[in-house]
Coordinates of C-alpha atoms and ligand atoms in Angstrom, one line a residue:
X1 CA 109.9 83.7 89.5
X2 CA 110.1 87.4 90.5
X3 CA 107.8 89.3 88.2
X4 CA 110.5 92.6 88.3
X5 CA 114.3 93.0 88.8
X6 CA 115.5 96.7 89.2
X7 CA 119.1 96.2 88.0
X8 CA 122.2 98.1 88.6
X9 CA 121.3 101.1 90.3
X10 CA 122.3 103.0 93.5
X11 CA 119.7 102.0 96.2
X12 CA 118.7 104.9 98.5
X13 CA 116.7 103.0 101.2
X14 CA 115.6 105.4 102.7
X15 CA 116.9 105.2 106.6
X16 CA 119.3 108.5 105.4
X17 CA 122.2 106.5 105.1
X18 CA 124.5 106.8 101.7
X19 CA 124.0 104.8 98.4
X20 CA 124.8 101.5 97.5
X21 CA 124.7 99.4 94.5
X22 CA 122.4 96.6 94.5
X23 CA 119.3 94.6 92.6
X24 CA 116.4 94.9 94.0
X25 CA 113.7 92.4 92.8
X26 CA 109.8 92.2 93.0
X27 CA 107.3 89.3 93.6
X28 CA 103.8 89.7 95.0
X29 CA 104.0 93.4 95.4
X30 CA 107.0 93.0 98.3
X31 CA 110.7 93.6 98.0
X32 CA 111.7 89.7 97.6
X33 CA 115.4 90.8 97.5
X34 CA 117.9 93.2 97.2
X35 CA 121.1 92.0 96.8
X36 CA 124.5 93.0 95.1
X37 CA 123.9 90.4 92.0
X38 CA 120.6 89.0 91.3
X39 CA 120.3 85.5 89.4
X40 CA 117.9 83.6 88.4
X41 CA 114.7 84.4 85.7
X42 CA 112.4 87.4 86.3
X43 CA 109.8 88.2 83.8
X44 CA 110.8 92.0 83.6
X45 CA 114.3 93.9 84.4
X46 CA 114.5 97.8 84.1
X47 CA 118.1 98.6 83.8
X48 CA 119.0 101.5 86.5
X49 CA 122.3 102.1 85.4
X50 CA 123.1 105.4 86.3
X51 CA 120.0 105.9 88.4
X52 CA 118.9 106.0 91.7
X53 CA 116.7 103.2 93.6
X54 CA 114.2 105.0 96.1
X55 CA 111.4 103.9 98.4
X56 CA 108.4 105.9 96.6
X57 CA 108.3 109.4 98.3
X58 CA 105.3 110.1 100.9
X59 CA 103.6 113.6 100.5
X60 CA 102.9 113.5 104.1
X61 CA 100.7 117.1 103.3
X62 CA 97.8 117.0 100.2
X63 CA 94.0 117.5 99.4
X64 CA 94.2 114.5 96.7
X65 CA 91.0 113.6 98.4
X66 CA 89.1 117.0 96.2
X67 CA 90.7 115.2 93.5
X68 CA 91.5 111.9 93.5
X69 CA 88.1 110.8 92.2
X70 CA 88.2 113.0 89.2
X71 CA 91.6 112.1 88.3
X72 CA 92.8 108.8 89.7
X73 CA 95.8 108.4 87.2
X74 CA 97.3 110.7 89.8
X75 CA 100.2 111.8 86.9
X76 CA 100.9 115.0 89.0
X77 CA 102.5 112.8 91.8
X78 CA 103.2 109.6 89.8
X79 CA 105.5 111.5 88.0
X80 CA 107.1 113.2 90.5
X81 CA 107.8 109.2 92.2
X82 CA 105.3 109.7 94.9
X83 CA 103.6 106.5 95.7
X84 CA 101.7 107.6 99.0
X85 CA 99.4 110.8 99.8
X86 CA 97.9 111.7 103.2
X87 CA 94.7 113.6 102.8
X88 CA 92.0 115.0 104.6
X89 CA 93.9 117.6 106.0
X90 CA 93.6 121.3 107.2
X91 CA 89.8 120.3 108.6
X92 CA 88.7 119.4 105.3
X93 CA 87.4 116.0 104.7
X94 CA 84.9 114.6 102.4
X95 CA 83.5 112.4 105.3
X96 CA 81.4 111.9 107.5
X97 CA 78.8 113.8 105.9
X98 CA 75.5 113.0 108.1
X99 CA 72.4 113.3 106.7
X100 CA 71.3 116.7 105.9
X101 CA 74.6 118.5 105.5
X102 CA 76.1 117.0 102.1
X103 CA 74.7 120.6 100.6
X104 CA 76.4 122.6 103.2
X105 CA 79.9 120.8 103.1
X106 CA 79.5 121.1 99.1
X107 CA 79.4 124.4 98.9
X108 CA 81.9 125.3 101.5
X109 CA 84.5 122.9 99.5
X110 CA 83.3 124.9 96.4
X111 CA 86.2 127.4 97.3
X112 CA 88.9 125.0 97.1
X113 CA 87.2 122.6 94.8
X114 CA 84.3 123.7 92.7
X115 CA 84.1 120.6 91.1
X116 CA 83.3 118.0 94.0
X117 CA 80.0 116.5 94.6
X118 CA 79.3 115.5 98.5
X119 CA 76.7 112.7 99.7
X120 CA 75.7 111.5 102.8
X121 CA 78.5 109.3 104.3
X122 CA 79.8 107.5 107.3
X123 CA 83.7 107.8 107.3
X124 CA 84.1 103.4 107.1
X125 CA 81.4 103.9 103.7
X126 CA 83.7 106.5 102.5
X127 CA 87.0 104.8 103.1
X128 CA 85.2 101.6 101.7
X129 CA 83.7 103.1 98.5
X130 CA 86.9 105.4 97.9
X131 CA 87.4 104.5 94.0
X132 CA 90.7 102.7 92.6
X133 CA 93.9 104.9 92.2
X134 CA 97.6 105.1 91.3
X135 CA 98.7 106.2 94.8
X136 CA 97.8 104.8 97.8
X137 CA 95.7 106.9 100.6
X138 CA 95.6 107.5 104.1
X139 CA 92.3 109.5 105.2
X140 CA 92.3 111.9 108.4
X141 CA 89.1 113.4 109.6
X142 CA 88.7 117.1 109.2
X143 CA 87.8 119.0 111.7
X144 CA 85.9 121.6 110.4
X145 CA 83.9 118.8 108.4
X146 CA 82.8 117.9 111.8
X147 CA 81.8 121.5 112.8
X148 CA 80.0 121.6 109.9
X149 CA 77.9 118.8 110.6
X150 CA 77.1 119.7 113.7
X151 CA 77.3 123.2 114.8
X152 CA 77.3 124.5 110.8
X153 CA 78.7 128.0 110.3
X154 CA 78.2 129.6 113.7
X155 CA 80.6 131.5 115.3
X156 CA 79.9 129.4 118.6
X157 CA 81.0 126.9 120.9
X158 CA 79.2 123.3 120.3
X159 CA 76.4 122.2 122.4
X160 CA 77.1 119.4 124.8
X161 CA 75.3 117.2 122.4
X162 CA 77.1 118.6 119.7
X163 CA 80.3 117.9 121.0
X164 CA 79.5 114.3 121.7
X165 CA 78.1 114.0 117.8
X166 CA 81.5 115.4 116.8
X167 CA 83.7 113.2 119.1
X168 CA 80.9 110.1 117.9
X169 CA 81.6 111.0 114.5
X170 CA 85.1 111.3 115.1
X171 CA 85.4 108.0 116.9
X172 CA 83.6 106.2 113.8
X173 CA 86.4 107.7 111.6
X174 CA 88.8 106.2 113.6
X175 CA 87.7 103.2 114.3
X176 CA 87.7 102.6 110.3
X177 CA 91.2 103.0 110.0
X178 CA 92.0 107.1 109.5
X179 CA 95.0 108.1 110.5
X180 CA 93.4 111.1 113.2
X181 CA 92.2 114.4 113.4
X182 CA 93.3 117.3 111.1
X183 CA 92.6 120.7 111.8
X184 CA 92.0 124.2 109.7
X185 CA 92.1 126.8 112.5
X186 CA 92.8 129.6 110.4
X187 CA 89.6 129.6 108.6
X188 CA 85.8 129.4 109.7
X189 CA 84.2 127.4 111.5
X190 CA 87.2 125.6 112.4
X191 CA 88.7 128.7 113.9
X192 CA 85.7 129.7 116.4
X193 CA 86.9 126.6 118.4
X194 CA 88.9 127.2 121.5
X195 CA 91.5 124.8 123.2
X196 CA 89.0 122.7 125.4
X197 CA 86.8 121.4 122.4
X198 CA 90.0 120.6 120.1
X199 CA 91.2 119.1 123.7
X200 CA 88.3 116.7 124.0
X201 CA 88.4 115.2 120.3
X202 CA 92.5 115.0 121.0
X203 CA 90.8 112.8 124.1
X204 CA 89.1 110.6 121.5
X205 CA 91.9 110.5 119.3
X206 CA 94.6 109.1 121.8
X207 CA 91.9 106.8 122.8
X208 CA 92.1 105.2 119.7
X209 CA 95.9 105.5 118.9
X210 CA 95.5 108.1 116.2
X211 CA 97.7 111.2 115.8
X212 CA 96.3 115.5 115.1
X213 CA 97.6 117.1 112.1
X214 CA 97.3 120.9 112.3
X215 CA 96.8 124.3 110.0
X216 CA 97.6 126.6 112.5
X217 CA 95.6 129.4 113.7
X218 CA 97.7 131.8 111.7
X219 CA 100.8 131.5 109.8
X220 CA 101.6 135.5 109.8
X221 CA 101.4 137.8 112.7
X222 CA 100.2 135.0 115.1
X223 CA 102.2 132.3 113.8
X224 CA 104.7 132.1 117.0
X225 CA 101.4 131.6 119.5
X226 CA 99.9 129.5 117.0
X227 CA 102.8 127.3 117.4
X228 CA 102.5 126.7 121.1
X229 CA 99.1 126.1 121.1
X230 CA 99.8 123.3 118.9
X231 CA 102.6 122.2 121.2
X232 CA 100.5 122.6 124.1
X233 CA 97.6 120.4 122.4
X234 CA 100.0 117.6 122.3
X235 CA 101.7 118.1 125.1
X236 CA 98.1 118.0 127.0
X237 CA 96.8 115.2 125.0
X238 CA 99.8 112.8 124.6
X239 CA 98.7 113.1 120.9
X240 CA 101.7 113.2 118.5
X241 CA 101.1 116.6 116.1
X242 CA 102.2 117.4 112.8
X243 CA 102.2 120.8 111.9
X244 CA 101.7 121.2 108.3
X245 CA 103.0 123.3 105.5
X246 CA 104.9 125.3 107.9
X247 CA 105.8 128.9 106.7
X248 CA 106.3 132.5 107.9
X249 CA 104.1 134.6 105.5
X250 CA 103.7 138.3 105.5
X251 CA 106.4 141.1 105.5
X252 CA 106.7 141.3 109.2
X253 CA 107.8 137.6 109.5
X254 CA 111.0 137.9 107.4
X255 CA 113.9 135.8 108.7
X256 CA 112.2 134.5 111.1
X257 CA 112.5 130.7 110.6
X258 CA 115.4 130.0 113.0
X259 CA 113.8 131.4 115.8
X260 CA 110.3 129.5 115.3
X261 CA 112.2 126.4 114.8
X262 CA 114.3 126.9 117.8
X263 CA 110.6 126.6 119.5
X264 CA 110.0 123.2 118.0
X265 CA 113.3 121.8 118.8
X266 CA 112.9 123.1 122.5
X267 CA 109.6 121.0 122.9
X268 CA 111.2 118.4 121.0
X269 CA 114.2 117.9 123.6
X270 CA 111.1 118.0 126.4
X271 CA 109.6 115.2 124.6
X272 CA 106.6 116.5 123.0
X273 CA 106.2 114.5 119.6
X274 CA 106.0 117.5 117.4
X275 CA 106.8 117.1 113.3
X276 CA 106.2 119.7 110.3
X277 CA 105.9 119.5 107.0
X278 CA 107.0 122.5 104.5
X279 CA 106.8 122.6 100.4
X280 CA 109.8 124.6 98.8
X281 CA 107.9 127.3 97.7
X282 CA 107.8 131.0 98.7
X283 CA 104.0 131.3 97.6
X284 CA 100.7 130.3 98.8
X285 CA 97.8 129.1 97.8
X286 CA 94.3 129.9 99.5
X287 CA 90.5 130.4 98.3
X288 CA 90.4 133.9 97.8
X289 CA 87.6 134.6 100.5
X290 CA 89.7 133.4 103.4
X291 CA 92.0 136.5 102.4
X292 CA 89.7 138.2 104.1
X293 CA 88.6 139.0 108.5
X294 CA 87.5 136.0 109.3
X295 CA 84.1 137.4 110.2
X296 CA 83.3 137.7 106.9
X297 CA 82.4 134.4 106.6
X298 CA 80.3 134.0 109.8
X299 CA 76.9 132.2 108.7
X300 CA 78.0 130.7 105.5
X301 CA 78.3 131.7 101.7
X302 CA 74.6 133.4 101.2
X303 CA 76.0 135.9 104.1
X304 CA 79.1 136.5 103.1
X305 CA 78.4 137.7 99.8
X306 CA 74.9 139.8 101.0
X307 CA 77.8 141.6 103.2
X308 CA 80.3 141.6 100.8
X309 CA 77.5 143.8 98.5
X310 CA 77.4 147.0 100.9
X311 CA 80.0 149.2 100.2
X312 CA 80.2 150.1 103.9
X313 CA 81.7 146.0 104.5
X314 CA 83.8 146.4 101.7
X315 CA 85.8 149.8 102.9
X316 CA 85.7 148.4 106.6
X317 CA 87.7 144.9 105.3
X318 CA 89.7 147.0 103.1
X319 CA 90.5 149.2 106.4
X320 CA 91.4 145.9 108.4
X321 CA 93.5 144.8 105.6
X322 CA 95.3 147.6 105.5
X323 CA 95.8 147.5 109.2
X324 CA 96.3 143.7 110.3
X325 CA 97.1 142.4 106.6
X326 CA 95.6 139.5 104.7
X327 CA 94.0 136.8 107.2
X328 CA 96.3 133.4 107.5
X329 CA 98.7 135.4 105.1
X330 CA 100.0 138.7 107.1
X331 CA 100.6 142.0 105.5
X332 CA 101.5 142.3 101.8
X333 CA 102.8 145.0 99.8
X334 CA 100.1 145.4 97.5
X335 CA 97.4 143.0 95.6
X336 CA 100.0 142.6 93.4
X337 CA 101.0 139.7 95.6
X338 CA 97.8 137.9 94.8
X339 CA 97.4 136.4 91.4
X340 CA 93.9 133.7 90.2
X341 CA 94.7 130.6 90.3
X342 CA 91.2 129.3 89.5
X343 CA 88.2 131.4 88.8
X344 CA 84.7 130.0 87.4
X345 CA 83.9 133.2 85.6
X346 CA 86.9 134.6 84.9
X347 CA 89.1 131.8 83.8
X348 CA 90.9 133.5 80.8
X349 CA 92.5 135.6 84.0
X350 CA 94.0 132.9 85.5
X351 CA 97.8 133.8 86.3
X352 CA 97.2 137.4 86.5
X353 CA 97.3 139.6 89.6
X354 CA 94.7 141.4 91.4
X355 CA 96.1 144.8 91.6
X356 CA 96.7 144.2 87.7
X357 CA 93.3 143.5 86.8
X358 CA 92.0 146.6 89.2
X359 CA 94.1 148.9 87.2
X360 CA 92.8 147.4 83.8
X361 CA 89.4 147.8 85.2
X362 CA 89.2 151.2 86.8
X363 CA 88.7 149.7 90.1
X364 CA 89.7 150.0 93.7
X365 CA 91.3 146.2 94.4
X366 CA 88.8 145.5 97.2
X367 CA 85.8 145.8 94.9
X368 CA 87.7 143.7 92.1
X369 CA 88.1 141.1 95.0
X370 CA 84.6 141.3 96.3
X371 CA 82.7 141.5 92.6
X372 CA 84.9 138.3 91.9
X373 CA 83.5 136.5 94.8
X374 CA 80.1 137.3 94.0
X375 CA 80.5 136.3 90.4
X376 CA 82.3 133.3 91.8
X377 CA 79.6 132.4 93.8
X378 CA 82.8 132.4 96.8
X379 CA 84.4 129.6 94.6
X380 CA 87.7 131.7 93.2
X381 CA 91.2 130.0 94.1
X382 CA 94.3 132.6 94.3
X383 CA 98.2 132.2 94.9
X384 CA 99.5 134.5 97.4
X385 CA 103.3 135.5 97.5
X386 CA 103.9 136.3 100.5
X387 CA 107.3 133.9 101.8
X388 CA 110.4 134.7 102.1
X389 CA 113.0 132.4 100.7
X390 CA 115.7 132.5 103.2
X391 CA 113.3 131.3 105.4
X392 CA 111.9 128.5 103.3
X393 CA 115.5 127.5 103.1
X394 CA 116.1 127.4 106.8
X395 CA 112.8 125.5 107.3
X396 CA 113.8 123.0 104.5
X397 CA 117.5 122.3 106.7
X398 CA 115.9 121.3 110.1
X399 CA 115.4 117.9 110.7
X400 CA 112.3 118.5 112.3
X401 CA 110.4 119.3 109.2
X402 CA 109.6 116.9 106.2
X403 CA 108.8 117.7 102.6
X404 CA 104.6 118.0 102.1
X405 CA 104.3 119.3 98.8
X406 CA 100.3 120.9 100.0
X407 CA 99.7 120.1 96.3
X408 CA 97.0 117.5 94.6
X409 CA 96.8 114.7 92.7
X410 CA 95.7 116.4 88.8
X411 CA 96.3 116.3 85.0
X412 CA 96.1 119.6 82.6
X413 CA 93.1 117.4 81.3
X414 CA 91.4 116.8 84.2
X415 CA 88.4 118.5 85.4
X416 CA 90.1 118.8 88.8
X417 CA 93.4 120.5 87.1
X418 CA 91.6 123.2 86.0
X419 CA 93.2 126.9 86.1
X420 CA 96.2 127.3 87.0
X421 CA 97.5 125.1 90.0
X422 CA 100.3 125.9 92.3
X423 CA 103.4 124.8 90.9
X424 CA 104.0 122.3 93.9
X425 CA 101.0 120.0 92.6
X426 CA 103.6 118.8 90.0
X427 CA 107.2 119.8 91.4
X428 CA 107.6 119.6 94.8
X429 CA 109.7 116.5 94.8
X430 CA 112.1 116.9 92.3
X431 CA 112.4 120.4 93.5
X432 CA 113.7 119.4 96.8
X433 CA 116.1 116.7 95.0
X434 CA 117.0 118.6 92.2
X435 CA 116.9 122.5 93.0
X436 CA 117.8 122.9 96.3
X437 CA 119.8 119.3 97.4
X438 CA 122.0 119.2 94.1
X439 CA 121.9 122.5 92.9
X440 CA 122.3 124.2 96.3
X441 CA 124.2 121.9 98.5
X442 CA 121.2 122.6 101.2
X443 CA 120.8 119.1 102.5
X444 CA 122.6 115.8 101.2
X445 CA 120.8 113.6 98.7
X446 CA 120.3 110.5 101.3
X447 CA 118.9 113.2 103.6
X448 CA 116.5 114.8 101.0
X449 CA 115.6 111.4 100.4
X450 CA 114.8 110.5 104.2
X451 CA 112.5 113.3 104.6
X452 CA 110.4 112.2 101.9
X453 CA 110.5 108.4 102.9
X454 CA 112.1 107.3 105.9
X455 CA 110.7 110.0 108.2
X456 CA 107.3 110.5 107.0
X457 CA 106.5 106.6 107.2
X458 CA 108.2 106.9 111.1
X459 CA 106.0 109.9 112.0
X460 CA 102.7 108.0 110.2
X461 CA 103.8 104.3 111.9
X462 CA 103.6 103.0 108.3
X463 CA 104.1 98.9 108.8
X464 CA 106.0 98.0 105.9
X465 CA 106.6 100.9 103.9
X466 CA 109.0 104.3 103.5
X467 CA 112.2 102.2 103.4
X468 CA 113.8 99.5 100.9
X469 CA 113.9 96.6 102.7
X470 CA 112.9 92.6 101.9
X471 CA 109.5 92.2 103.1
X472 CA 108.3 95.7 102.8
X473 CA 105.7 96.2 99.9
X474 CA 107.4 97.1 96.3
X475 CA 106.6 100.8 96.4
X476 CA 110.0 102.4 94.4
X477 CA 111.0 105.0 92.3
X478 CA 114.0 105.5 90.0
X479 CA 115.5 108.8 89.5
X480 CA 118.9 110.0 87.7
X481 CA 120.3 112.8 90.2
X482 CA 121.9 114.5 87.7
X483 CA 119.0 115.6 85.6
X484 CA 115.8 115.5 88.2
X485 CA 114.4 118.9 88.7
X486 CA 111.2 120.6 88.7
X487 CA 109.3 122.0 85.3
X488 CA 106.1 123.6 86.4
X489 CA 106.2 127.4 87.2
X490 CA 103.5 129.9 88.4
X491 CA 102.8 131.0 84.9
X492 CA 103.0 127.6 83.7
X493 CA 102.7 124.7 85.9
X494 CA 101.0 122.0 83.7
X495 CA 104.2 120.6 83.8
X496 CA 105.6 117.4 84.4
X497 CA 109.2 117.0 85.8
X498 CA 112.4 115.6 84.8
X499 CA 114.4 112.5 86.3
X500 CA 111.9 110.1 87.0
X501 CA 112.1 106.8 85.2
X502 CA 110.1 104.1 87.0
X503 CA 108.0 104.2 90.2
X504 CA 106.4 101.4 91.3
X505 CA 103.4 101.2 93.6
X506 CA 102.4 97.9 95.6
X507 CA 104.8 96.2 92.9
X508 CA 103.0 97.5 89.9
X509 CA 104.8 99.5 87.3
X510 CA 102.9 103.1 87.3
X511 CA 105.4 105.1 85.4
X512 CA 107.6 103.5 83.2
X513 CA 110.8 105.7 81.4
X514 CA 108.9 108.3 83.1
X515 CA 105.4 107.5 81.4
X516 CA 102.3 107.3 83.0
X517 CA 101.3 103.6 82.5
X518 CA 97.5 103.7 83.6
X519 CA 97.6 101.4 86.3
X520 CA 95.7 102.1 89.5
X521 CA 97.4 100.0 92.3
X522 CA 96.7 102.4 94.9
X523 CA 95.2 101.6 98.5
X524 CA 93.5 103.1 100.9
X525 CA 95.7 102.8 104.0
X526 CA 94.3 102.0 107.3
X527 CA 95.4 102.7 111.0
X528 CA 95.5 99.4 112.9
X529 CA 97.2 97.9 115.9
X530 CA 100.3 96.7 113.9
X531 CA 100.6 100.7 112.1
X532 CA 99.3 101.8 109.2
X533 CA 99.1 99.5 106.5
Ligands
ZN601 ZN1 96.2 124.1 105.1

């Protein structure tokens, strides 16, 4: 008997191609059927009437693994009908963490996640003891996670015998099923390497079949170099790259979309295997320290904030600021365009804006910024706005990029929901569907739909996933595309959206009328010879 029949609805499968009306039926966590007219028992029918039938949607693009432990319900994506998160990206992952080095990785996390705990760990140990969730997983290794097990916080090149401890570690990693190397080279230590040591783990990665994920060197005044190096690291290393959350921040970048996509289609004609990923957002979100020059940061937290107390440091960032703009984020108007998003002492200011607070305080913005780090202990999480929408727009058009909503996996009662998260932690989906392919006319509902399923599982040589098709595993979500659409804002983004009925992950009802059910199907996904399964 099949254990679930979704009747009556309009079944998106996925591939890009238009609706059509159909049952689709569940046993053993597969897709047994879908067919015009189901008969026979099943133990459970949801009536889609109305709705639309969807492969769950793939946020190709999220830390979920800073949260995922701390909130495995997963309601911020559940709810949104994503079924499958890739994580460990930008550099950042929790493993390997060698013996040693679980202080030093905690406390650089501590800016994006103030709440995780690191231990020793080899990447398979990791993967192995990851603990039971609604989504499924796929793990990358970070690259600046291998940095910091190796070279730490130094502005430097690795040793030889660094380098053959990272690619060692790297290879471990793979070998236990991640997906491949990400990279953060827009923040320390990831951004003292240069192309031949990100060229020689790229050599480790094709070895083992894995593909590089990238946070590019800068995403403001260098964003159009930062680009071709990432082309040229897969063009050099037959690796296929994913450029993540792609966006043109800072006022000088303005309109610029077309011509940086005109870059990626060119390679893509010449054959270089080059995706993106983009959240429809036009702000940012960033631990506040990484605002700053990148030297900074040299030698870890404890000398970063002894700098950060001599007001000689503090007038020569705010010079440099002034001059070059924010690092990773370009020039700005004013700190108005910075607002907390999480602060340990100061969490009652959550939501307001730096150049605000200065003013109520009688200080000179720098000096708010740099007391705040030192009270933070480094650890204070802000939302930039510095995108321009056209451009999000055009970036959100092109083929070549998918939807990554950057966001995690929280609750507003979660100690990993804390503050006040971007809004794309709970809305990036239905945003896309809703906002900007219903209310906007930007892209077609079956393409939307594509990017979020379809393409993402191509690009990540899922096995039997990303599409509705008999066989593939029962991940699903229903959604009524005339009411889905976003809730959460930057002022309040605790908020769940609208238009999601069921979702279904491995064949298990998660959400159910658009309530969180409890169950925690979710797998972690691993990279084998037959895909990623
Ligand atoms: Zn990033």
């Amino acid at each position: 008997m099949d254990e679930l029949v979704i009747r009556g609805g309009m079944i998106l499968d996925g591939t890009g191609s238009e609706p059509v009306r159909a049952d689709l039926a569940v046993r053993e966590g597969r897709i047994a059927a879908i067919t015009p007219h189901h008969s026979g028992p099943a133990r459970r029918v949801v009536d889609a009437r109305g709705l639309m039938v969807a492969p769950g949607f793939i946020d190709i693009k999220t830390h979920s693994d800073f949260t995922l432990p701390y909130a495995p319900r997963a309601e911020s994506k559940i709810l949104q009908g994503v079924t499958t998160e890739v994580v460990g990206h930008c550099g950042f992952s929790l493993a390997p963490v060698v013996p040693g080095r679980a202080r030093l990785l905690q406390e650089y996390l501590a800016g994006f996640a103030p709440w995780i705990e690191t231990r020793e760990t080899t990447f398979a140990e990791y993967l192995d003891g990851f603990p039971a969730t609604a989504v499924n997983t796929i793990m990358q290794v970070g690259h600046n996670t291998l940095r910091l097990m190796t070279v730490g916080m130094d502005d430097r090149a690795p040793t030889a015998d660094e380098m053959a401890v990272m690619q060692r570690l790297l290879a471990e990693g793979l070998a236990a099923g991640a997906r491949g190397l990400s990279s953060g080279l827009f923040t320390a230590p990831g951004s003292f390497a240069r192309a031949d040591e990100l060229h020689a783990l790229l050599g480790t990665v094709r070895r083992h079949g894995g593909a590089y994920a990238t946070h590019l060197r800068s995403e403001a005044e260098g964003i159009f170099e930062a680009v071709r190096e990432a082309i040229d690291a897969s063009e050099t290393s037959g690796v296929d790259v994913q450029i993540v959350h792609m966006k043109l921040s800072g006022l000088d970048n303005r309109g610029r979309a077309g011509q940086l996509l005109e870059e990626i289609e060119a390679a893509r004609r010449r054959g270089v295997r080059v995706s993106c990923d983009a959240y429809p957002y036009t702000c940012a979100a960033n631990p506040l320290r990484n605002l700053l020059p990148l030297w900074v940061q040299e030698g870890g937290l404890a000398a970063m904030l002894g700098r950060l107390r001599d007001p000689a440091v503090r007038r020569r960032v705010n010079r440099e600021i002034d001059e070059r703009g924010l690092t990773s984020f370009g020039r700005i108007a004013s700190w108005d365009a910075v607002s907390i998003s999480t602060s340990r002492t100061r969490s009652g200011d959550a939501g307001r804006r730096i150049a605000e607070l200065a003013r109520d305080a009688g200080a000179e913005p720098i000096d708010l910024v740099c007391d705040l780090l030192e009270a933070d202990a480094g650890a204070t999480f802000v939302v930039v706005c510095s995108i321009d929408e056209a451009d999000v727009q055009a970036l959100l058009r092109s083929p070549a990029v998918l939807v990554g909503s950057d966001g995690r996996s929280v609750s507003p009662d979660s100690v990993a929901g804390q503050g006040r998260p971007h809004p794309r932690f709970y809305g990036t989906f239905p945003r896309v569907l809703g906002h900007y392919a219903r209310d906007l006319g930007l892209l077609s509902l079956p393409e939307a739909v594509h990017k979020m399923t379809g393409a993402p599982a191509r690009i990540l040589g899922l096995a039997d996933r990303g599409l509705l098709r008999e066989g593939y595993r029962a991940d699903a979500t229903t959604f009524d595309p005339a009411t889905i659409i976003d809730r959460a804002t930057y002022d309040d983004p605790h908020r769940y959206p609208a238009g999601i009925g069921t979702v279904l992950v491995n064949g298990v009802v998660v959400a159910d009328a658009g309530q969180h059910t409890g169950a925690l199907p979710g797998r972690v996904l691993r990279r084998g010879p037959g895909g990623i399964a």
